[in-house]
Coordinates of C-alpha atoms (C1' of nucleotides) in Angstrom, one line a residue:
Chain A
X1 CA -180.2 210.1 107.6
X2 CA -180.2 212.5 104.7
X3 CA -179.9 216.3 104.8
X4 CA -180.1 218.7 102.3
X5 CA -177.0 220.4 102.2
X6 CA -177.4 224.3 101.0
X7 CA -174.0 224.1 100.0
X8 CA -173.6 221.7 98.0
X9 CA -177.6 222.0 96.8
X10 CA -178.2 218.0 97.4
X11 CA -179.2 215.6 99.8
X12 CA -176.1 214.5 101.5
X13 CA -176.0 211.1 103.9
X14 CA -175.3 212.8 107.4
X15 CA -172.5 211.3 109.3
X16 CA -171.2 213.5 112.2
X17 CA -167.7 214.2 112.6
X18 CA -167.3 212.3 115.4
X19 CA -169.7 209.3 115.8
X20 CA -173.0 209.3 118.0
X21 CA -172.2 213.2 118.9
X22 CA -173.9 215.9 116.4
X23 CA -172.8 219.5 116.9
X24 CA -175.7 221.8 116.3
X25 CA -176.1 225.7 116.2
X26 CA -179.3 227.6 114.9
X27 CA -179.6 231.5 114.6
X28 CA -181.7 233.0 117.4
X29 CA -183.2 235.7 118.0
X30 CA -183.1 239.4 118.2
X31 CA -184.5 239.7 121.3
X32 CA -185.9 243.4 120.6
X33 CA -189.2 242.1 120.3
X34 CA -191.2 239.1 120.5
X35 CA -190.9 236.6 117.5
X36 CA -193.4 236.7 115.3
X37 CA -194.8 232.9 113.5
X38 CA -192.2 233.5 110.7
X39 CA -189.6 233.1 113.2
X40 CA -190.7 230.4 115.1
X41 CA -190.7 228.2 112.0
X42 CA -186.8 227.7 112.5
X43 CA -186.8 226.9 116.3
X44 CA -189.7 224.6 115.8
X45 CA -188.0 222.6 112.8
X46 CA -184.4 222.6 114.7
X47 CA -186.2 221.6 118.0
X48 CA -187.7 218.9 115.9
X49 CA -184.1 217.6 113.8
X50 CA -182.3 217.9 117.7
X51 CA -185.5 215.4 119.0
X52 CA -185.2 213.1 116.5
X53 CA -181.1 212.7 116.3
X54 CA -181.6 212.2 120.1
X55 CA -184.1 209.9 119.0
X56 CA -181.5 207.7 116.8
X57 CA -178.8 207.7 119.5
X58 CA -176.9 210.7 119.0
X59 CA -176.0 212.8 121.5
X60 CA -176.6 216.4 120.5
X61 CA -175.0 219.7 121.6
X62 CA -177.4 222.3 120.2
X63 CA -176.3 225.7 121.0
X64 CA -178.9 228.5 119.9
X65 CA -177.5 231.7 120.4
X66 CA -179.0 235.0 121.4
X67 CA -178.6 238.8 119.8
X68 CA -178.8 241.1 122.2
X69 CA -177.0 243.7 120.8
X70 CA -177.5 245.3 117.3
X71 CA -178.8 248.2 116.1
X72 CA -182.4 247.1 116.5
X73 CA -181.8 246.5 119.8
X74 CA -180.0 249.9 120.3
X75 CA -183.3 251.6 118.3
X76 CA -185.9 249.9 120.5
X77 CA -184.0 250.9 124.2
X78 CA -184.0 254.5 122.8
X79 CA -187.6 254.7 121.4
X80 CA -188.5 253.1 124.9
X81 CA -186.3 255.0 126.5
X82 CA -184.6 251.9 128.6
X83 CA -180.7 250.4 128.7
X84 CA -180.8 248.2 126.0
X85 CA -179.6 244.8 128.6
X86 CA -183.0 245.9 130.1
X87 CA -184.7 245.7 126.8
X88 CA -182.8 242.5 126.0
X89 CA -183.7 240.9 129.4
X90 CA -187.5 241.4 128.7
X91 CA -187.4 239.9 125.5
X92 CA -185.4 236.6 126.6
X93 CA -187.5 235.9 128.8
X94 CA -190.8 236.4 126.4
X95 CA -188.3 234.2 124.2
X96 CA -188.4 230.9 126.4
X97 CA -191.8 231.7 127.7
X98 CA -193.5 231.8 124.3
X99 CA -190.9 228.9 122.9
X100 CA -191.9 226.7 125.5
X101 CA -195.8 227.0 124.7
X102 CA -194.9 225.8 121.1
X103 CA -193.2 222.7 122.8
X104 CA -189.8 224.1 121.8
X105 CA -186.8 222.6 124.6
X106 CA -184.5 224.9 125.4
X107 CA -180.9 224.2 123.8
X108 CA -178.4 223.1 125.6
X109 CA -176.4 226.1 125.4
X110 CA -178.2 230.1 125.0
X111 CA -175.0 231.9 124.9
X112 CA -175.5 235.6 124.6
X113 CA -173.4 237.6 122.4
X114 CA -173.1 240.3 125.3
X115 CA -171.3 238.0 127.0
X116 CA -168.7 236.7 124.3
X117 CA -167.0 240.2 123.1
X118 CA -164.0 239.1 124.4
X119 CA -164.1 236.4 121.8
X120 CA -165.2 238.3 119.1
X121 CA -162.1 240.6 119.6
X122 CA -159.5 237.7 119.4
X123 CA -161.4 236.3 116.3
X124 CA -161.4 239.6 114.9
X125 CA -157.6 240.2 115.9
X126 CA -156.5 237.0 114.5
X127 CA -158.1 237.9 111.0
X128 CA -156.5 241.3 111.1
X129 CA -153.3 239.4 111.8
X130 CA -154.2 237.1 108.7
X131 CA -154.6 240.1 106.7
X132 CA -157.9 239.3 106.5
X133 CA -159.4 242.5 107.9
X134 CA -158.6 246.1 108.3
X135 CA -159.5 248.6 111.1
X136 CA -160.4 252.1 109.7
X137 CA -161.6 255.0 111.8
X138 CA -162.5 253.2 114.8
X139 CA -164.4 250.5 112.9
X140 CA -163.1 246.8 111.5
X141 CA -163.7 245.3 108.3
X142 CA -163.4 241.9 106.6
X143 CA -161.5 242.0 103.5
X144 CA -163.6 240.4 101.1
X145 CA -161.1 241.0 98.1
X146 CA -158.5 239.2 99.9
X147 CA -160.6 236.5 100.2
X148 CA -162.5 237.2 96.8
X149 CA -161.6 233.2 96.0
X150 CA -163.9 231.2 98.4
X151 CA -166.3 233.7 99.4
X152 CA -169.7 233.3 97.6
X153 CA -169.4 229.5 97.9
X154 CA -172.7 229.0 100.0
X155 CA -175.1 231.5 98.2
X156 CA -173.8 230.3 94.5
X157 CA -173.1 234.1 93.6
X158 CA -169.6 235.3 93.2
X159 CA -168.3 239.1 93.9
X160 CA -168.3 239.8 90.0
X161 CA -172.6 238.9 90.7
X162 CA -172.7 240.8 94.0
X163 CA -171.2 243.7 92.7
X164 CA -173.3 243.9 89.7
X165 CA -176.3 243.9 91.8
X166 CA -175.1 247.3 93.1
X167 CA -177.4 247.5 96.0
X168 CA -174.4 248.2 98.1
X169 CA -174.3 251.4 100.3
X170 CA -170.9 253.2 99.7
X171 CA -168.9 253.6 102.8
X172 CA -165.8 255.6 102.4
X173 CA -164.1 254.2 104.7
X174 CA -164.4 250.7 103.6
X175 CA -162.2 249.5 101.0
X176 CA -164.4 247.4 98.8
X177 CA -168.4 247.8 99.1
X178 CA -169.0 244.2 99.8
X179 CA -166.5 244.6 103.0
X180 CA -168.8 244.0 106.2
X181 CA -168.2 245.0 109.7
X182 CA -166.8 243.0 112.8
X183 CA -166.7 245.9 114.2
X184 CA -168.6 249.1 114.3
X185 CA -167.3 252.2 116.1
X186 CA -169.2 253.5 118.9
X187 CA -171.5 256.4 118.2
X188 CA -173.0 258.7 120.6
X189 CA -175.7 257.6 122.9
X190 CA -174.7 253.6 121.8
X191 CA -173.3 251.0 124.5
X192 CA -169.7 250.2 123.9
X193 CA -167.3 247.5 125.3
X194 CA -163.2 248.8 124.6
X195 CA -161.2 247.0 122.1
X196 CA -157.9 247.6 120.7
X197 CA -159.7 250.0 117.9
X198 CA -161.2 252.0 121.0
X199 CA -165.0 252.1 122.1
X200 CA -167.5 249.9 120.0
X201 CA -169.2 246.5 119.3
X202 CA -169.3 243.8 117.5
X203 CA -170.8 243.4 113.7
X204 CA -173.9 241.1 113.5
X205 CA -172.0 238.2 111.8
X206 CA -168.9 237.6 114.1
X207 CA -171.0 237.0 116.8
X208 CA -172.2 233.5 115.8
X209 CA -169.0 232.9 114.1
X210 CA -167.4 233.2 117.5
X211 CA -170.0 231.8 119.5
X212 CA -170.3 229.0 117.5
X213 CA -166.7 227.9 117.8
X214 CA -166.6 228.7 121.8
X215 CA -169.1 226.0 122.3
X216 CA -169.1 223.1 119.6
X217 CA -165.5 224.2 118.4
X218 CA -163.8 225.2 114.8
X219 CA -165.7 222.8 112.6
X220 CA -169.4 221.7 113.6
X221 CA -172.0 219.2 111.8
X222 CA -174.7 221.3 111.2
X223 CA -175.9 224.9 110.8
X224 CA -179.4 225.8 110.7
X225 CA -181.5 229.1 110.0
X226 CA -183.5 230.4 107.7
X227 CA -183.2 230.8 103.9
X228 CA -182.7 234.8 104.7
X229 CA -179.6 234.1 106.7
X230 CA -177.7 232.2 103.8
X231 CA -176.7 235.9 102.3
X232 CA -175.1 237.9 104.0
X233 CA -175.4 235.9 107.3
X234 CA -174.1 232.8 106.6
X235 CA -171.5 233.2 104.0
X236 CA -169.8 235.8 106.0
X237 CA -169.9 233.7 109.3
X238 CA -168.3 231.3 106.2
X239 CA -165.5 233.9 105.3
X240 CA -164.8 234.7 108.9
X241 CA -164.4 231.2 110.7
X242 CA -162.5 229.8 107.5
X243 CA -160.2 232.5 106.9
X244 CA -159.4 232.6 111.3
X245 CA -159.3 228.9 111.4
X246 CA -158.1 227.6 107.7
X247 CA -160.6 224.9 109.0
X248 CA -163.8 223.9 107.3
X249 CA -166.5 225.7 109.4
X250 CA -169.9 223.6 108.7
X251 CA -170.0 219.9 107.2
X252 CA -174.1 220.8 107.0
X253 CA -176.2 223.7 106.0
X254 CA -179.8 223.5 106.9
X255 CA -182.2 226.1 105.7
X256 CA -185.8 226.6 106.3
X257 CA -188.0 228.4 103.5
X258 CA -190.2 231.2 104.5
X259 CA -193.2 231.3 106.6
X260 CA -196.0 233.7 103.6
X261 CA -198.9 235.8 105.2
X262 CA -200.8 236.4 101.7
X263 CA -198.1 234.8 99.9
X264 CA -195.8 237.3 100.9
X265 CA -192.9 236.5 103.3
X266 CA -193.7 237.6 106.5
X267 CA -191.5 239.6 107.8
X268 CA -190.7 242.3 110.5
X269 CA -189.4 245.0 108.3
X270 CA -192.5 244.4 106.0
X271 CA -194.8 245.1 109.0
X272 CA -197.3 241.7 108.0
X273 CA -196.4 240.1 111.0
X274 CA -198.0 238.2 113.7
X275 CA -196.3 237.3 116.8
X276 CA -196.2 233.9 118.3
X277 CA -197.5 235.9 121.9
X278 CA -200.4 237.0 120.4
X279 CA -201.4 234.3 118.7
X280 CA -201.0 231.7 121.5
X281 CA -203.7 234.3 122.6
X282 CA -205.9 233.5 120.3
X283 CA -205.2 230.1 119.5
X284 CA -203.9 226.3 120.7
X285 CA -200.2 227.0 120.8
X286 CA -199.8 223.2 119.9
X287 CA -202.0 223.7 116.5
X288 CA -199.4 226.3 115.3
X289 CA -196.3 223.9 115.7
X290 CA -199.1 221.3 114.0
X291 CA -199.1 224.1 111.4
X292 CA -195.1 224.6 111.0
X293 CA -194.9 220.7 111.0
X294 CA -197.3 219.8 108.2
X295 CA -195.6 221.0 105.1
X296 CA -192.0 220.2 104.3
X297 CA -189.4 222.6 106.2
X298 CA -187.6 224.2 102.9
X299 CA -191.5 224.9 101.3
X300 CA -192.8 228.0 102.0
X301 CA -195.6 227.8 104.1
X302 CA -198.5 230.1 103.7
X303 CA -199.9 230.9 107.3
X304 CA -203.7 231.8 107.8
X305 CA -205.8 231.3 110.5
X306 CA -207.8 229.0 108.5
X307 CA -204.8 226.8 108.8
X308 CA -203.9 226.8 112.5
X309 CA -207.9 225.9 113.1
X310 CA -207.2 223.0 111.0
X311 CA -204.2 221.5 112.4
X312 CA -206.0 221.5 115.8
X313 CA -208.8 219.6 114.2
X314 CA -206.3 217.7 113.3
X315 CA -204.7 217.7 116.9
X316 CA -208.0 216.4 118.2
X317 CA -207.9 213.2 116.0
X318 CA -204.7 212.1 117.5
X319 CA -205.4 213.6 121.1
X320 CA -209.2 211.4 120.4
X321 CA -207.2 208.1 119.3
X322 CA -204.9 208.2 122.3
X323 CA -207.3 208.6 125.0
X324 CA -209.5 206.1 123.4
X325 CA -206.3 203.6 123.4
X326 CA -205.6 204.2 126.8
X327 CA -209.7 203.6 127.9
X328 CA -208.9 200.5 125.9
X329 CA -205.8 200.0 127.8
X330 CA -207.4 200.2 131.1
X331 CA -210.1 198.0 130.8
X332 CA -208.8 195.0 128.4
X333 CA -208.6 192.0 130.5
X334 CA -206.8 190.0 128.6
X335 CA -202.7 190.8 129.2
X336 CA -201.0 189.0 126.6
X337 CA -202.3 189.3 123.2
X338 CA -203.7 187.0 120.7
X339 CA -202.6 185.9 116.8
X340 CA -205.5 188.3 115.9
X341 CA -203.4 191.1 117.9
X342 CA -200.2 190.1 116.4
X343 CA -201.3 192.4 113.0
X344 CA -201.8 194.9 115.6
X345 CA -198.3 194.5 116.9
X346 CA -196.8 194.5 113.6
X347 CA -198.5 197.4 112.3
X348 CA -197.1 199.5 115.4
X349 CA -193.7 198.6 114.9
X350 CA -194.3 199.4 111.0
X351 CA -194.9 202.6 111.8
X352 CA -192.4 203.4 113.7
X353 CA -189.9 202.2 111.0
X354 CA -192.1 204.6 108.1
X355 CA -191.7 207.7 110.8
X356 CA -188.1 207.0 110.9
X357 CA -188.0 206.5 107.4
X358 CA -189.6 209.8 106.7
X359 CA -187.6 211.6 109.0
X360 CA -184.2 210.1 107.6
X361 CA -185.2 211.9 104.4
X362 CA -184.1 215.2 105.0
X363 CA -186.4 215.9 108.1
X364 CA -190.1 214.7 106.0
X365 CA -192.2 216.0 109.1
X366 CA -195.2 216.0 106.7
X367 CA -194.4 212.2 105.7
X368 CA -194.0 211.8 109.0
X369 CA -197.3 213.2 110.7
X370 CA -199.0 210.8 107.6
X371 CA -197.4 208.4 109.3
X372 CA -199.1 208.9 112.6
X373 CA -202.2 209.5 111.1
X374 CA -202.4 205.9 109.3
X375 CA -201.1 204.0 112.3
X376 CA -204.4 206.0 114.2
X377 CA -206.4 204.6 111.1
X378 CA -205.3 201.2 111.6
X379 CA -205.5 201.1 115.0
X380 CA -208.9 202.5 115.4
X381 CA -209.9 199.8 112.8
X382 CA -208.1 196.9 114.8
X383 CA -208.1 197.2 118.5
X384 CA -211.4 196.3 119.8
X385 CA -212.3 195.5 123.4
X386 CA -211.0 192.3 123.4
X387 CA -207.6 193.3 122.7
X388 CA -205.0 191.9 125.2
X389 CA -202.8 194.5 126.4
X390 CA -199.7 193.9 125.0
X391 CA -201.0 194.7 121.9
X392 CA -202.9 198.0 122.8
X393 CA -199.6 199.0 124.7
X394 CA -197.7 198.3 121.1
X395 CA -199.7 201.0 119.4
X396 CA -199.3 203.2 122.1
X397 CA -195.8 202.7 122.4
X398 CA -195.3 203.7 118.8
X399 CA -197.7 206.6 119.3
X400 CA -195.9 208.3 121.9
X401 CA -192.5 207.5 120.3
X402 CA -193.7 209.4 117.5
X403 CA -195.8 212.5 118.4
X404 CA -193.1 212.4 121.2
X405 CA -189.9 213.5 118.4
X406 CA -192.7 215.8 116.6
X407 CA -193.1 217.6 120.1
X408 CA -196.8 217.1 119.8
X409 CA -199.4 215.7 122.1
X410 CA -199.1 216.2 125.7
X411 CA -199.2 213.3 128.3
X412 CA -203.0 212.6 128.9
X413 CA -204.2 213.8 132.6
X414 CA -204.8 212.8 135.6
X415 CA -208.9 212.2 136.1
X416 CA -208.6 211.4 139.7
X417 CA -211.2 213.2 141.2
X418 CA -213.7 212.3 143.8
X419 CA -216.8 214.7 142.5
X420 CA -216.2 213.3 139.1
X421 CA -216.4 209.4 140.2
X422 CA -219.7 210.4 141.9
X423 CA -221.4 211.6 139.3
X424 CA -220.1 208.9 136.9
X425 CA -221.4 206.6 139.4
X426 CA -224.8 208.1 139.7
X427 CA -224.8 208.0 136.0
X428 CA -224.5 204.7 135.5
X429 CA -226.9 203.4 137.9
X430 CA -229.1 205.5 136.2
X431 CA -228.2 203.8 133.0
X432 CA -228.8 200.3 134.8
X433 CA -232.4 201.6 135.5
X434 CA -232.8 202.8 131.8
X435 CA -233.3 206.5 133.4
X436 CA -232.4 208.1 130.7
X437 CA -233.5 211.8 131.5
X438 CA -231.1 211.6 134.5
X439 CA -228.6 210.4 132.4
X440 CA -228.0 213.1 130.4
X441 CA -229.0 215.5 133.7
X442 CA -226.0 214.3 135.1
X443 CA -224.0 214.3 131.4
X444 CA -225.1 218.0 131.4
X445 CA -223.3 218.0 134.8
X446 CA -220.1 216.6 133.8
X447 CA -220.2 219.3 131.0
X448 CA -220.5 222.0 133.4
X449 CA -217.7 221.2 135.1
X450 CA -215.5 220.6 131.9
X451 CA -215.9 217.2 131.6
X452 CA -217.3 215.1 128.1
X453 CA -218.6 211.6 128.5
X454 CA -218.7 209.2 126.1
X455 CA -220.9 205.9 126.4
X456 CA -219.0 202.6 125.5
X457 CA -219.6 199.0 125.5
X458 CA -216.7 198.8 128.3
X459 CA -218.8 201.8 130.2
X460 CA -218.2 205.3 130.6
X461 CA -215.1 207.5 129.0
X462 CA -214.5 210.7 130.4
X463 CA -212.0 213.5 128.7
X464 CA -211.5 217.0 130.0
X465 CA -212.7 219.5 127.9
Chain B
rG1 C1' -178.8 242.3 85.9
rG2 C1' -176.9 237.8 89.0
rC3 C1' -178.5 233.5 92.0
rG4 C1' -182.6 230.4 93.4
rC5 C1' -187.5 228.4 94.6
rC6 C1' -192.7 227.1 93.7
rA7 C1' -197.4 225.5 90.8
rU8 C1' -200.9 218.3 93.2
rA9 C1' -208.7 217.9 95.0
rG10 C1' -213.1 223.1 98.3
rC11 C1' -208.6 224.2 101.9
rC12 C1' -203.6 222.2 103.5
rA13 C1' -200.1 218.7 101.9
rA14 C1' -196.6 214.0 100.8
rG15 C1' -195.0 211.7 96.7
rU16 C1' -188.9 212.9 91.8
rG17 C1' -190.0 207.2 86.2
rG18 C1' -194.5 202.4 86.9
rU19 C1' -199.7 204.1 87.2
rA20 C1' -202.0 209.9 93.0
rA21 C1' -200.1 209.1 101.4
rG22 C1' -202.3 211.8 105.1
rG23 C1' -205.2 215.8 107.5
rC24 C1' -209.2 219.6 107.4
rG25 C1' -214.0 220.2 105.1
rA26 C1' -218.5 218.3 102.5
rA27 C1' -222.3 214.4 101.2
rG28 C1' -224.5 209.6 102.3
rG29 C1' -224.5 204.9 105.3
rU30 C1' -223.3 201.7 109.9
rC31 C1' -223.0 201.6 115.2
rU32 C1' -225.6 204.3 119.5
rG33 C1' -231.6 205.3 124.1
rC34 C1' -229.6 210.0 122.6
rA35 C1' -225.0 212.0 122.0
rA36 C1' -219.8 211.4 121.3
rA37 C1' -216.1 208.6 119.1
rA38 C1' -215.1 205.2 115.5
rU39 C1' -215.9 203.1 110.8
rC40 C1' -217.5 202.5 105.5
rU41 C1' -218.5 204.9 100.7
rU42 C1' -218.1 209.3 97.6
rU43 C1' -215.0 214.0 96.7
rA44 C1' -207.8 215.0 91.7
rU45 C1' -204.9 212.4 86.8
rC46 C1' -201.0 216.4 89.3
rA47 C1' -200.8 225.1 85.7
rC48 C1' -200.2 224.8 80.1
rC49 C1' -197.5 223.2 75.5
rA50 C1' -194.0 220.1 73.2
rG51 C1' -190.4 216.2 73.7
rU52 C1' -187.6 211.7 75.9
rU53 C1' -189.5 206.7 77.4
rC54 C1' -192.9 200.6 76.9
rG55 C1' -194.4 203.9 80.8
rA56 C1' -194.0 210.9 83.6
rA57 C1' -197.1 214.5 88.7
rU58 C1' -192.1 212.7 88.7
rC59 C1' -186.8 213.7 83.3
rU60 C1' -185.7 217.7 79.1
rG61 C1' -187.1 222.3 76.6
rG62 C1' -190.6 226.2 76.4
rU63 C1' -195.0 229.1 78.1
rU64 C1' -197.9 231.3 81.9
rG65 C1' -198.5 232.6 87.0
rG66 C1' -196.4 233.4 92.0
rC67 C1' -192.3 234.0 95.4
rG68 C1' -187.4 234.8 97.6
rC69 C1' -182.1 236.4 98.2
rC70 C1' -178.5 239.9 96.2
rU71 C1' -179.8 245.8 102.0
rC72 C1' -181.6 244.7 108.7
rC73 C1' -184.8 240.2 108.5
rA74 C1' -185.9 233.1 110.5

RNA sequence: GGCGCCAUAGCCAAGUGGUAAGGCGAAGGUCUGCAAAAUCUUUAUCACCAGUUCGAAUCUGGUUGGCGCCUCCA
């Protein structure tokens, strides 16, 4: 498989450090609120690249962390008046409800940084001890002009750049404006956790850095987030787990571009947000990962609701074909297939070899879906009712292999249902008779209670509405 | 000022040297008691200019337009 590799700025062949075993972490959230469509972009994509490594074999440790301590977080207990663990409890569980409805698995490991201070403080104490950092007035600081050589190396700017940008805020008691904070101080009316610089907690940054290496080790495979994260995020999580561990940190970055709302980035300081709750609300939750799936992940993606109702057209093709293949399925009669069905057979197992080939290029989900949608094409042309099984099972093997790495389309339902065999019965002794106004009396029935029915040559084809 | 990205049909989008995947939408046809589904046909020369090449959406230079990071942010 290829990756693009922010780093180095090309597609790289990805080979994990150790073989069959990828070691993934992706950014989480802030849980001070619920995520909004621009976030859930990363956790759908990463959910996606961890399905489909699992999908070639590899056994993946994919450790998402969660923020539940920062100065949001702090802001939003005050302004509601709550202890910021409860505000962070309420939002981690709106996290994983909200993730699961956009198919997202949970990662194997949510560590929360609340619960790994005691790492952050050796980290931090062992870049201190490197002369790496300096404590000043209660607070720590990376030295960033002690390690002015290699930092810059992921965004492609260098301090001389940064510096001229001069967007910096000047803090007296930093040394350099483009020192960051492993630790801040405790200020009044702020939770605080002792350390050997008194009260405080931990900068934004050295939380993943030390989270990261708890749980997958010094160096991991990959690194994922979004193209916001690369500076600061990412190159100081860089500057901190290289300078503790003189080891490299990440063989892979993998970065996302931006979810737009009017071509703008959508973001939560901008205010043009929508959330994933409240869109879910409002709309199939499976058509919005549709929506994050379709375009490339490091394109920006324009969201509009124009868009999510036409992925779940879109849905309804492939949620159509599968239903019809399993009708198919049910009533072929002949079990092993024919030369005829041989093209059938090969054009499944084509497919499956195009997915994978679009997914070995850097994570192609829009390739990818194409994929899908011609194999749907080809087997709608092909499979007729006297297809022998084998051959219907083929395509949907290959279907359910692939919408099953894109996390879409859900296992087709149960129709067992006495009160629904009735009426289907009913119906088609009425058809036998040619009774065609209690036919669609009946149909109108079935609707009623949320079930379509279609008329085939192999009889009726229910689907639950 | 530094670093970087994007521009493909009505909408979305793949495609990085050999002559434009796929989806949504639209129009017309086939099938069907009707309907649904399906299928067939039609719907683009890839922002603009110049260059390299036998050949460019795809490479180079430029123009125009849009966006991002450099400050919390996926």
């Amino acid at each position: 498989m290829k990756i693009f590799n922010t780093e180095t700025r090309r597609k790289e062949t990805f080979e994990p450090l150790e073989p069959g075993k990828v070691r993934l972490y992706v950014c989480g959230p802030t849980v001070y609120n619920y995520f909004h469509i621009g976030n859930a972009r990363p956790f759908v994509i990463f959910d996606t690249l961890r399905r489909y490594l699992e999908h070639r074999g590899m056994q993946v440790t994919f450790v998402q962390n969660l923020t539940d301590i920062d100065d949001k977080m702090i802001r939003r207990a005050n302004e509601e008046g709550i202890t910021v663990k409860g505000l962070a409890d309420r939002f981690i569980a709106a996290y994983f409800e909200d993730a699961a409805a956009l198919g997202i698995r949970p990662a194997t490991i949510h560590p929360k940084a609340t619960d790994h201070i005691g790492e952050m403080i050796t980290l931090i104490e062992t870049l201190i001890s490197k002369d790496l950092a300096y404590a000043s007035n209660g607070d720590v600081y990376f030295d960033t002009q002690r390690y002015r050589a290699h930092y810059g190396k992921l965004s492609g700017q260098n301090l001389d750049d940064l510096e001229s940008g001069a967007r910096v805020d000047v803090d007296e008691t930093k040394k350099h404006p483009m020192d960051f904070a492993l630790w801040k101080a405790q200020k009044p009316g702020e939770p605080a956790w002792e350390s050997p610089w008194g009260p405080g907690r931990p900068g934004w940054h050295i939380e993943c850095s030390a989270m990261s290496m708890k749980h997958l080790g010094e160096t991991i495979d990959i690194h994922g987030g979004g193209q916001d994260l690369v500076f600061p995020h990412h190159e100081n999580e860089i500057a901190q787990s290289e300078g503790a561990t003189g080891k490299p940190y990440v063989r892979y970055w993998m970065h996302n571009g931006f979810l737009n709302i009017d071509n703008e980035k959508m973001s939560k300081s901008l205010g043009n947000f929508m959330t994933v709750h409240d869109i879910i609300k409002e709309y199939d939750p499976e058509a919005v990962r549709f929506f994050l799936l379709s375009a490339h992940y490091r394109s920006p993606l324009n969201f509009s609701r124009e868009q999510i109702e036409q992925a779940h057209a879109a849905l309804q093709r492939l949620y159509t074909a599968r239903d019809n293949y399993l009708f198919l399925l049910e009533k072929a009669e002949a079990q092993d297939s024919n030369a005829e069905d041989e093209a059938i057979i090969t054009a499944a197992k084509d497919a499956a070899a195009q997915f994978d080939a679009a997914m070995d290029d850097d994570l192609n989900t829009a390739d990818a879906i194409g994929v899908l949608f011609e194999l749907v094409r080809t087997a709608n042309i092909l499979l007729k009712p006297g297809t022998g099984k084998s051959a219907v099972q083929a395509v949907l093997d290959a279907f359910a292999e692939i919408s099953g790495v894109l996390g879409l389309v859900k296992p087709a339902e149960n129709k067992e249902d006495a009160a629904l065999e009735a009426l289907l019965d009913a119906r088609a002794a009425a058809r036998k008779a040619r009774n065609w106004g209690e036919s669609d009396r009946i149909r109108d029935e079935l609707a009623a209670l949320g079930w379509a029915v279609e008329d085939t040559p192999q009889g009726q084809k229910v689907r639950k509405v």
